[in-house]
Tab-separated table of C-alpha atoms and ligand atoms in Angstrom:
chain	number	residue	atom	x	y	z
A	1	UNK	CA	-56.328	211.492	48.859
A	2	UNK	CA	-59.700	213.482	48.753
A	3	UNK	CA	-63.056	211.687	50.433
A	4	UNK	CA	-65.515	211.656	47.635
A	5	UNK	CA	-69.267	211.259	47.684
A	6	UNK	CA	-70.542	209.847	44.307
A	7	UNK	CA	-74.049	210.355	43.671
A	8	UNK	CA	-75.849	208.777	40.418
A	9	UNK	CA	-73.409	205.759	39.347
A	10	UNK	CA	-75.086	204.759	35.877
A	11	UNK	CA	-73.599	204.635	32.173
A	12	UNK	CA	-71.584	207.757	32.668
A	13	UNK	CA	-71.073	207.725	36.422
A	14	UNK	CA	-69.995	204.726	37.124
A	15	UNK	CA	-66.827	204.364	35.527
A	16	UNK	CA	-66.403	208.339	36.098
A	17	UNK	CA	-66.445	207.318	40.006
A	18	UNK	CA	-64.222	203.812	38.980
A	19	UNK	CA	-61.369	206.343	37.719
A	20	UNK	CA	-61.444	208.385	40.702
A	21	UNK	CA	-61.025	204.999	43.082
A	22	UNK	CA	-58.012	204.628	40.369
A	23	UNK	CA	-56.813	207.751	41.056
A	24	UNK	CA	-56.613	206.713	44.975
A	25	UNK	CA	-59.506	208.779	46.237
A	26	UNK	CA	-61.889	207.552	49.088
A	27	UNK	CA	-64.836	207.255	47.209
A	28	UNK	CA	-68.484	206.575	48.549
A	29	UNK	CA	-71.075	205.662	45.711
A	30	UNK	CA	-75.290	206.023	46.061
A	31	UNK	CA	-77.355	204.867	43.388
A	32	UNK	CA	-81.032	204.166	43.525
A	33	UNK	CA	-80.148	200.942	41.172
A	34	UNK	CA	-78.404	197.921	43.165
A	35	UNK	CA	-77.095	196.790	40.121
A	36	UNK	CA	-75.237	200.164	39.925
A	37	UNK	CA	-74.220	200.047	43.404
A	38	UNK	CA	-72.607	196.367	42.776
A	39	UNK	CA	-70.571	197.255	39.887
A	40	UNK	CA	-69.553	200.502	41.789
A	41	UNK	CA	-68.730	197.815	45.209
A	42	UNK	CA	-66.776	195.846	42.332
A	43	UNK	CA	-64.781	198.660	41.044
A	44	UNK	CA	-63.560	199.544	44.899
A	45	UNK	CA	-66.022	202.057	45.899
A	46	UNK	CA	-68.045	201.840	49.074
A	47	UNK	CA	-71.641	201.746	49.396
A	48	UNK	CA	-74.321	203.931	51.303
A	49	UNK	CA	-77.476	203.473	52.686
A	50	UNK	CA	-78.799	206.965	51.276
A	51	UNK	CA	-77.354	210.111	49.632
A	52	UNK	CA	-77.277	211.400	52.709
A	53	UNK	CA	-74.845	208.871	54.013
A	54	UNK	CA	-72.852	208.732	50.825
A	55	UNK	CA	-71.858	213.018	51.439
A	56	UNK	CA	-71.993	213.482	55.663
A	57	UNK	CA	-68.055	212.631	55.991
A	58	UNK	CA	-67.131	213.717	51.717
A	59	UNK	CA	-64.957	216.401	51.031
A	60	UNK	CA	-66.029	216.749	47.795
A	61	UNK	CA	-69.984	215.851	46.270
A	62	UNK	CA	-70.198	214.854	42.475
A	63	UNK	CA	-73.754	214.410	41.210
A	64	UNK	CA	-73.955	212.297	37.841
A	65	UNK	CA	-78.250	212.032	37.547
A	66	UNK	CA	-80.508	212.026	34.404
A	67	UNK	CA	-81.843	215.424	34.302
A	68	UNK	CA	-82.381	219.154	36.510
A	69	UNK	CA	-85.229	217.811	38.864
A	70	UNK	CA	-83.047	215.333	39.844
A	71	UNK	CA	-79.961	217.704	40.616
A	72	UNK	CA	-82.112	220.138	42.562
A	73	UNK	CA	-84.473	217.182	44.595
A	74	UNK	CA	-80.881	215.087	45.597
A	75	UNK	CA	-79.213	218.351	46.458
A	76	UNK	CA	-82.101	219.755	48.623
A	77	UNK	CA	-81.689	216.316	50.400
A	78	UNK	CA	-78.081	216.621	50.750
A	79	UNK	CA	-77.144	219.814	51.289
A	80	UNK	CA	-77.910	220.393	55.235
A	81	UNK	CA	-75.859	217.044	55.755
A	82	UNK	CA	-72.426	217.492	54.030
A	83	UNK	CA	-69.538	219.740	55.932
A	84	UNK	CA	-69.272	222.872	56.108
A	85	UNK	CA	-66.958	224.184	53.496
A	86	UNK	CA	-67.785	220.887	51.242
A	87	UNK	CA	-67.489	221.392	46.940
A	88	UNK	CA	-70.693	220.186	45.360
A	89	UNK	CA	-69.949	219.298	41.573
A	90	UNK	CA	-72.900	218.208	39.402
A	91	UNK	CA	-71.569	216.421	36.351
A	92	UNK	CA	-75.168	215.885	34.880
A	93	UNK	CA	-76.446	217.798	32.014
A	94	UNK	CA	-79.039	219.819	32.766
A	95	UNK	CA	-81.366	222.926	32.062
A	96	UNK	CA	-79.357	226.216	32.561
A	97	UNK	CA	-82.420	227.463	35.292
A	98	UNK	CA	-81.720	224.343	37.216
A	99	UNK	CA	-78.088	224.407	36.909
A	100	UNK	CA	-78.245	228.092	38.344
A	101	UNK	CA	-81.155	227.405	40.902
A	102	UNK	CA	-78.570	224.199	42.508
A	103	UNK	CA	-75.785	227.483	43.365
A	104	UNK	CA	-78.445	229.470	44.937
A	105	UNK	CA	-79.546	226.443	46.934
A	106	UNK	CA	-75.837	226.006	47.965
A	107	UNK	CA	-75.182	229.673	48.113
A	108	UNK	CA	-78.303	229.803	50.793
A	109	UNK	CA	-77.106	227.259	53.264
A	110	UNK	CA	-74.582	229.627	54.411
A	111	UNK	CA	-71.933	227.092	55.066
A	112	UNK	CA	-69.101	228.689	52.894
A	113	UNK	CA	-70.152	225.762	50.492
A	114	UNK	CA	-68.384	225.885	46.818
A	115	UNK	CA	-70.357	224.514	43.767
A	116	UNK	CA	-69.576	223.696	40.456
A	117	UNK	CA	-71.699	223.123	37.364
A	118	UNK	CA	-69.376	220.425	35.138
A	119	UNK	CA	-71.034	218.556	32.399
A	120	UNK	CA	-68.712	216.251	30.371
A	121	UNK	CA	-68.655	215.815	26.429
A	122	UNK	CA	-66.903	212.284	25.948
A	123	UNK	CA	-69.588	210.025	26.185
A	124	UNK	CA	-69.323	206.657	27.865
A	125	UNK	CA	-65.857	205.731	26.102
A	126	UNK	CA	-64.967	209.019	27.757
A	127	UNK	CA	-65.840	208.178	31.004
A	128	UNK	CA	-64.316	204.846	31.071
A	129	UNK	CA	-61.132	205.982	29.563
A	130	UNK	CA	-60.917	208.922	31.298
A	131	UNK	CA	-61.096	211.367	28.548
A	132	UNK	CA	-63.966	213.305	29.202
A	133	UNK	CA	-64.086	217.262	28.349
A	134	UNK	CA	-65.367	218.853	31.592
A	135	UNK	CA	-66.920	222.626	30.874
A	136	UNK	CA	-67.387	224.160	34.212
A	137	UNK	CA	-69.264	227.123	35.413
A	138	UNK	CA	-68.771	228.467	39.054
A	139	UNK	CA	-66.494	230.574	40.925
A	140	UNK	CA	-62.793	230.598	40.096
A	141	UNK	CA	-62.052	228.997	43.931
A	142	UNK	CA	-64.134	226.245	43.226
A	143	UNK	CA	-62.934	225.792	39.900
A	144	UNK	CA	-59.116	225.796	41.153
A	145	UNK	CA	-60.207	222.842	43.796
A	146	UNK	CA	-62.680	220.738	41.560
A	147	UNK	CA	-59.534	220.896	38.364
A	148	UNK	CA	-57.679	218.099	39.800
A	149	UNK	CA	-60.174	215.809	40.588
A	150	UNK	CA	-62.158	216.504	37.113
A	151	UNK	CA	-58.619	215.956	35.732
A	152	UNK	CA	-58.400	212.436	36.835
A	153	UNK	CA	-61.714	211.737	34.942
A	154	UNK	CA	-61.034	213.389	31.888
A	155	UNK	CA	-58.413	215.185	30.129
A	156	UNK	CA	-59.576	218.590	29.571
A	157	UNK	CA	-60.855	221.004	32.232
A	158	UNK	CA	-62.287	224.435	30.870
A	159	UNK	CA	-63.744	226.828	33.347
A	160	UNK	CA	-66.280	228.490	31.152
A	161	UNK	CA	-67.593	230.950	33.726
A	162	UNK	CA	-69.761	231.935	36.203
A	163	UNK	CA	-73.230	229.520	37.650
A	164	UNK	CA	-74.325	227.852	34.786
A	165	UNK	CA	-71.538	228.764	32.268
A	166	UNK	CA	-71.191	225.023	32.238
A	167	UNK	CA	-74.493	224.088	30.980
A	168	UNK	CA	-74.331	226.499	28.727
A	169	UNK	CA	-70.924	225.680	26.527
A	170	UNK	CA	-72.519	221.994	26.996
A	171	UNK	CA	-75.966	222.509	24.967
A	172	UNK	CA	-74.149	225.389	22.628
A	173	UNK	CA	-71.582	222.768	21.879
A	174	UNK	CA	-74.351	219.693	21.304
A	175	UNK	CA	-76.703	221.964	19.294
A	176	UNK	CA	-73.977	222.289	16.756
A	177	UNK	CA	-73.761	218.904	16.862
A	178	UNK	CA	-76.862	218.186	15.584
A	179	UNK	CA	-76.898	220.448	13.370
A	180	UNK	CA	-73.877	219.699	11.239
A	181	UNK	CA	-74.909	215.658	11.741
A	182	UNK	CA	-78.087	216.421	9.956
A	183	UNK	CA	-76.308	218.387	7.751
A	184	UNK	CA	-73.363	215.811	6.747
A	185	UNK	CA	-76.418	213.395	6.793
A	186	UNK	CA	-78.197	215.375	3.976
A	187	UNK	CA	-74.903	215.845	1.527
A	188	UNK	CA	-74.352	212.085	2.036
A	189	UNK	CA	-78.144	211.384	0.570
A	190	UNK	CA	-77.713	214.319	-1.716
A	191	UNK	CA	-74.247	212.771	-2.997
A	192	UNK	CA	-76.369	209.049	-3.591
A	193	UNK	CA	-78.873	211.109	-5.778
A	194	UNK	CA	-76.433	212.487	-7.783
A	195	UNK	CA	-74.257	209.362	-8.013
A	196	UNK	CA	-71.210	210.410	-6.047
A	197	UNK	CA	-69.554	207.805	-4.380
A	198	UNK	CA	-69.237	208.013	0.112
A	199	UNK	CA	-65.802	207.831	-0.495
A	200	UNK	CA	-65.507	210.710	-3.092
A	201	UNK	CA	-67.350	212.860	-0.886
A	202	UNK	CA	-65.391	212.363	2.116
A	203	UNK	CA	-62.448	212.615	0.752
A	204	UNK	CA	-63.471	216.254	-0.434
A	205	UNK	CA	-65.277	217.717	2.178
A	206	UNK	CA	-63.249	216.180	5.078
A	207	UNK	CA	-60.296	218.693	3.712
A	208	UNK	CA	-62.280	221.514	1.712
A	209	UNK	CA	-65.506	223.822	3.886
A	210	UNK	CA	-67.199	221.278	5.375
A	211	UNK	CA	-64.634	219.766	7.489
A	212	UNK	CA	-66.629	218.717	10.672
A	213	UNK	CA	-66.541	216.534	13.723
A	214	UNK	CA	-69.740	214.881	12.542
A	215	UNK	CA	-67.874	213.984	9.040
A	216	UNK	CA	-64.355	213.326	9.952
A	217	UNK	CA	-65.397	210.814	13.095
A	218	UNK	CA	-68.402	210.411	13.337
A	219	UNK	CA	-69.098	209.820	9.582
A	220	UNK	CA	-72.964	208.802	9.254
A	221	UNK	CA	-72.100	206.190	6.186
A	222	UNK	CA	-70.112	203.344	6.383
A	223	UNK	CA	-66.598	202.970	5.208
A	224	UNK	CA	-65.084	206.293	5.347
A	225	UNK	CA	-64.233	206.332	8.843
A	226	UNK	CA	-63.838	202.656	10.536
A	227	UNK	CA	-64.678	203.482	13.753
A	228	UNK	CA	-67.455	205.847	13.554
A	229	UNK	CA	-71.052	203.823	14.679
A	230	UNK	CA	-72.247	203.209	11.570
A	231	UNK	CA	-69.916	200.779	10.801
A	232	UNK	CA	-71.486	199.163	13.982
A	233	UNK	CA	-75.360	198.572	13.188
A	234	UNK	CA	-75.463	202.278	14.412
A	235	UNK	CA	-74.979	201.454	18.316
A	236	UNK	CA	-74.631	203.915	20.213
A	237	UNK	CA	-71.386	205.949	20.703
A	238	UNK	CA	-74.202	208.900	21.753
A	239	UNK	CA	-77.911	207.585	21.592
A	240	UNK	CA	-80.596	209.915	19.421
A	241	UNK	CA	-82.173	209.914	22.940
A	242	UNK	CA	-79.428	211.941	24.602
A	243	UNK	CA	-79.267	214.118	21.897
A	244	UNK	CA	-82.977	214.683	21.903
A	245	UNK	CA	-82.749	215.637	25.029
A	246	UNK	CA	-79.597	218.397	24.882
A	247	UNK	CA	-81.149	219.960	21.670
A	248	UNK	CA	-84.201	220.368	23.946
A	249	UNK	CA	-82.606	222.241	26.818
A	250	UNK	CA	-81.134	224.258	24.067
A	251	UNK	CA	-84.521	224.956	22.343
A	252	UNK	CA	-85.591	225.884	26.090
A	253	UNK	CA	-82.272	228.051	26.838
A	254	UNK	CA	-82.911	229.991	23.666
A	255	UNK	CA	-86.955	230.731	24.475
A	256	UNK	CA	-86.047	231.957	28.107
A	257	UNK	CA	-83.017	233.754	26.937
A	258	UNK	CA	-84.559	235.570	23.577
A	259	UNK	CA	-82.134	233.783	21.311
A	260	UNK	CA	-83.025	233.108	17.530
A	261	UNK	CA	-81.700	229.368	16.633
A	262	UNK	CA	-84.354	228.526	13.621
A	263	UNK	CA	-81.822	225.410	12.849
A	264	UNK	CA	-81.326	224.061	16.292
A	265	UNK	CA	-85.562	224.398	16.778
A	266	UNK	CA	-85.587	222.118	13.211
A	267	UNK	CA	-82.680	220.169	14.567
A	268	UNK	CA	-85.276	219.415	17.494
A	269	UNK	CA	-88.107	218.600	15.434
A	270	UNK	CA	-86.196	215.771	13.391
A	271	UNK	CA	-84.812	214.035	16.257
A	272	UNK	CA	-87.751	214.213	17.990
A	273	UNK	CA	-89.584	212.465	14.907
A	274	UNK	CA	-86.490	209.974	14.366
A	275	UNK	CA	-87.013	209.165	18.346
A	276	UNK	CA	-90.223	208.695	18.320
A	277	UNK	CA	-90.076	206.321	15.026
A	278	UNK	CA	-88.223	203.994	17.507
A	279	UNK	CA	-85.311	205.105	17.233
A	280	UNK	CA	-84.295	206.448	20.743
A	281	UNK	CA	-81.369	203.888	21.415
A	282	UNK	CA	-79.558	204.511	17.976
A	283	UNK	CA	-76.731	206.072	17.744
A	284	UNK	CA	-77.767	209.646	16.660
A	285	UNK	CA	-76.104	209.473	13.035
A	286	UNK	CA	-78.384	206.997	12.314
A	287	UNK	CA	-80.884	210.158	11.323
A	288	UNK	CA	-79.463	209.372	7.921
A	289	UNK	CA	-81.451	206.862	7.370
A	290	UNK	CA	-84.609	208.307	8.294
A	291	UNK	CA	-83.588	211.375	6.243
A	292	UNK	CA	-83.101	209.084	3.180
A	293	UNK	CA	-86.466	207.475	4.164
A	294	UNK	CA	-88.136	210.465	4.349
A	295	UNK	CA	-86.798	212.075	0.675
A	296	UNK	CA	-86.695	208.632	-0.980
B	301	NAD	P1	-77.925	206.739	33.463
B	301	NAD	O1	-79.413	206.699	33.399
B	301	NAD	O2	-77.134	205.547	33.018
B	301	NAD	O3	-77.445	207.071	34.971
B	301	NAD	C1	-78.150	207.912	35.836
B	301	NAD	C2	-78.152	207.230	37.192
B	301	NAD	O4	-78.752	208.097	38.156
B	301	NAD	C3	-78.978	205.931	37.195
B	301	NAD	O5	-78.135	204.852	37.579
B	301	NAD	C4	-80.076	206.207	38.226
B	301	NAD	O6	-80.427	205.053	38.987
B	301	NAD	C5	-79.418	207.271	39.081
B	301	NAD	N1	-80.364	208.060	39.856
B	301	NAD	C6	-81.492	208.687	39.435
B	301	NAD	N2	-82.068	209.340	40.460
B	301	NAD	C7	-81.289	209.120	41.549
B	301	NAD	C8	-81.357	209.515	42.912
B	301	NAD	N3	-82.362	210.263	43.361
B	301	NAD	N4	-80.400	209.092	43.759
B	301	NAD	C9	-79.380	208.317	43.303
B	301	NAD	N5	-79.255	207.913	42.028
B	301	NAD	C10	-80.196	208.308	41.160
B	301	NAD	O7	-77.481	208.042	32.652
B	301	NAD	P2	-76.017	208.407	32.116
B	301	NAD	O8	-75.890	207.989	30.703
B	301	NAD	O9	-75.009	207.983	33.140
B	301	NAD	O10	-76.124	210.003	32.105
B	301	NAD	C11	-75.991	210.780	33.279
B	301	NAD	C12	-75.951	212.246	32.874
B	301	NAD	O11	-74.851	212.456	31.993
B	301	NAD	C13	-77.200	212.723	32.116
B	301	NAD	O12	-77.517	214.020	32.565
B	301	NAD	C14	-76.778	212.701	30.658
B	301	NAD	O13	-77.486	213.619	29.875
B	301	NAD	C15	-75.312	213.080	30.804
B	301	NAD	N6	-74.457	212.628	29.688
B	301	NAD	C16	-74.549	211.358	29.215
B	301	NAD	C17	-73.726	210.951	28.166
B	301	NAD	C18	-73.806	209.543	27.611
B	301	NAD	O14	-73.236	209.302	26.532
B	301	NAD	N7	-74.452	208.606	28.299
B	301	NAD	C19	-72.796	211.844	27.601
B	301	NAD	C20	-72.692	213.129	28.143
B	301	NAD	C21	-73.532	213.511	29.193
């Protein structure tokens, strides 16, 4: 049994920190939402006042918050307040810079403390069952003691390397992501054009070249794959907002880092139009429908 401060209990959070209560760790929640906080009370976590309460007696510190100013302002506040020695895992996604600037800040307190970069791929069905991906970047000692608890909230664990290694694999990963969803989504409008059937397309490229995650479950038509949101009115499974926001940090990564990615920068320009046509709490295959909108 591990005493573990849980900072951020939202969407993705919340059950993360529910699974680790499961799992029969001590677990104290902080969320600037009481309605957060209740379902976290609910679920057998306790309560603090502050972040700063939530970490002064934790072993361990996960972070779960909406984006890198957030990560660096709650870790500036909690840092000279947990033990010396603590592990500080933060489980958002966030900018690379920011991911790297929150081990420096950890690095600088002198306080032998270990930290961990660790965001998840799984979505919220991840997170409640438990299935999450973690992608870690950090020192190998800090990786060894953070694998067992990330293992009780997901089921796999890759350390991808050193500060920031994380966030990297994370927005690499979601960039082809939206990508090849943009992609399926144009073959599926191409294939209505031409008067091939949703089926007959699937059926061919889900075992020929353009096998893909995006086809084979997440398939932007409905039919072809039952579970996949757009049998669903498009709910979100992973809202166009979220992936907005990870093809961003990747159009960032690849400006600061020199990197050429002339799809993922187009990538970013059509979700960012589908967004802002209202579109922010789809489920991100629905771009298939503004693609078709847009060519019809
Ligand atoms: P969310 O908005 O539901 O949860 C974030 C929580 O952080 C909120 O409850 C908010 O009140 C809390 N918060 C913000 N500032 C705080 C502070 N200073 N102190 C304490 N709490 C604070 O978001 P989410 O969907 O849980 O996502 C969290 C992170 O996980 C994001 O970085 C997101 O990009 C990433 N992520 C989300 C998904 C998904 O499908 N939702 C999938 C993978 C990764």
């Amino acid at each position: 049994m591990t005493n573990i401060a849980f900072i951020g209990l939202g969407n993705m959070g919340g059950p993360m920190a529910a699974n680790l209560v499961k799992a029969g760790h001590t677990v104290t929640g902080f969320d600037l939402s009481p309605a957060s906080c209740d379902q976290a009370r609910n679920d057998g976590a306790s309560i603090a006042a502050s972040t700063v309460d939530a970490v002064k007696d934790a072993d361990i510190v996960v972070t779960m918050l909406p984006a890198g100013k957030h990560v660096l302002s709650v870790w500036a506040d909690i840092l000279p307040s947990v033990k010396d020695g603590a592990l500080l895992i933060d489980c958002s996604t966030v900018d690379v810079e920011s991911a790297r600037k929150a081990h420096v800040m950890a690095r600088e307190q002198e306080r032998d403390l270990a930290s961990l970069d660790a965001p998840v791929s799984g979505g919220v069905g991840g997170a409640k069952g438990a299935t999450l991906t973690f992608m870690a970047g950090g020192a190998r000692q800090a990786f060894d003691r953070a694998e067992p608890i990330l293992s009780k909230m997901g089921k796999k664990v890759v350390h991808c390397g050193e500060a920031g290694a994380g966030q990297a694999a994370k927005i690499c990963n979601n960039m082809i992501l939206g990508i090849s969803m943009i992609g399926v989504a144009e073959a599926f409008v191409l294939a209505e054009k031409l008067g091939l059937s949703h089926q007959a397309l699937f059926d061919v490229a889900s075992t020929s070249s353009g096998q893909c995650w995006s086809l084979t479950t997440y398939c932007p038509v409905p039919g072809p794959v039952p579970a996949s949101p757009a049998n669903n009115g498009y709910k979100p499974g992973f809202a166009a907002a979220l992936m907005l926001k990870d093809l961003k940090l990747a159009q960032e990564a690849a400006l600061t880092s020199g990197a050429s990615t002339p799809l993922g920068a187009e990538a970013a320009q059509l979700y960012a139009l589908f967004n802002n046509a209202g579109h922010e709490g789809d489920d991100f295959s629905g771009i298939i429908n503004f693609i078709r909108g847009q060519r019809a």
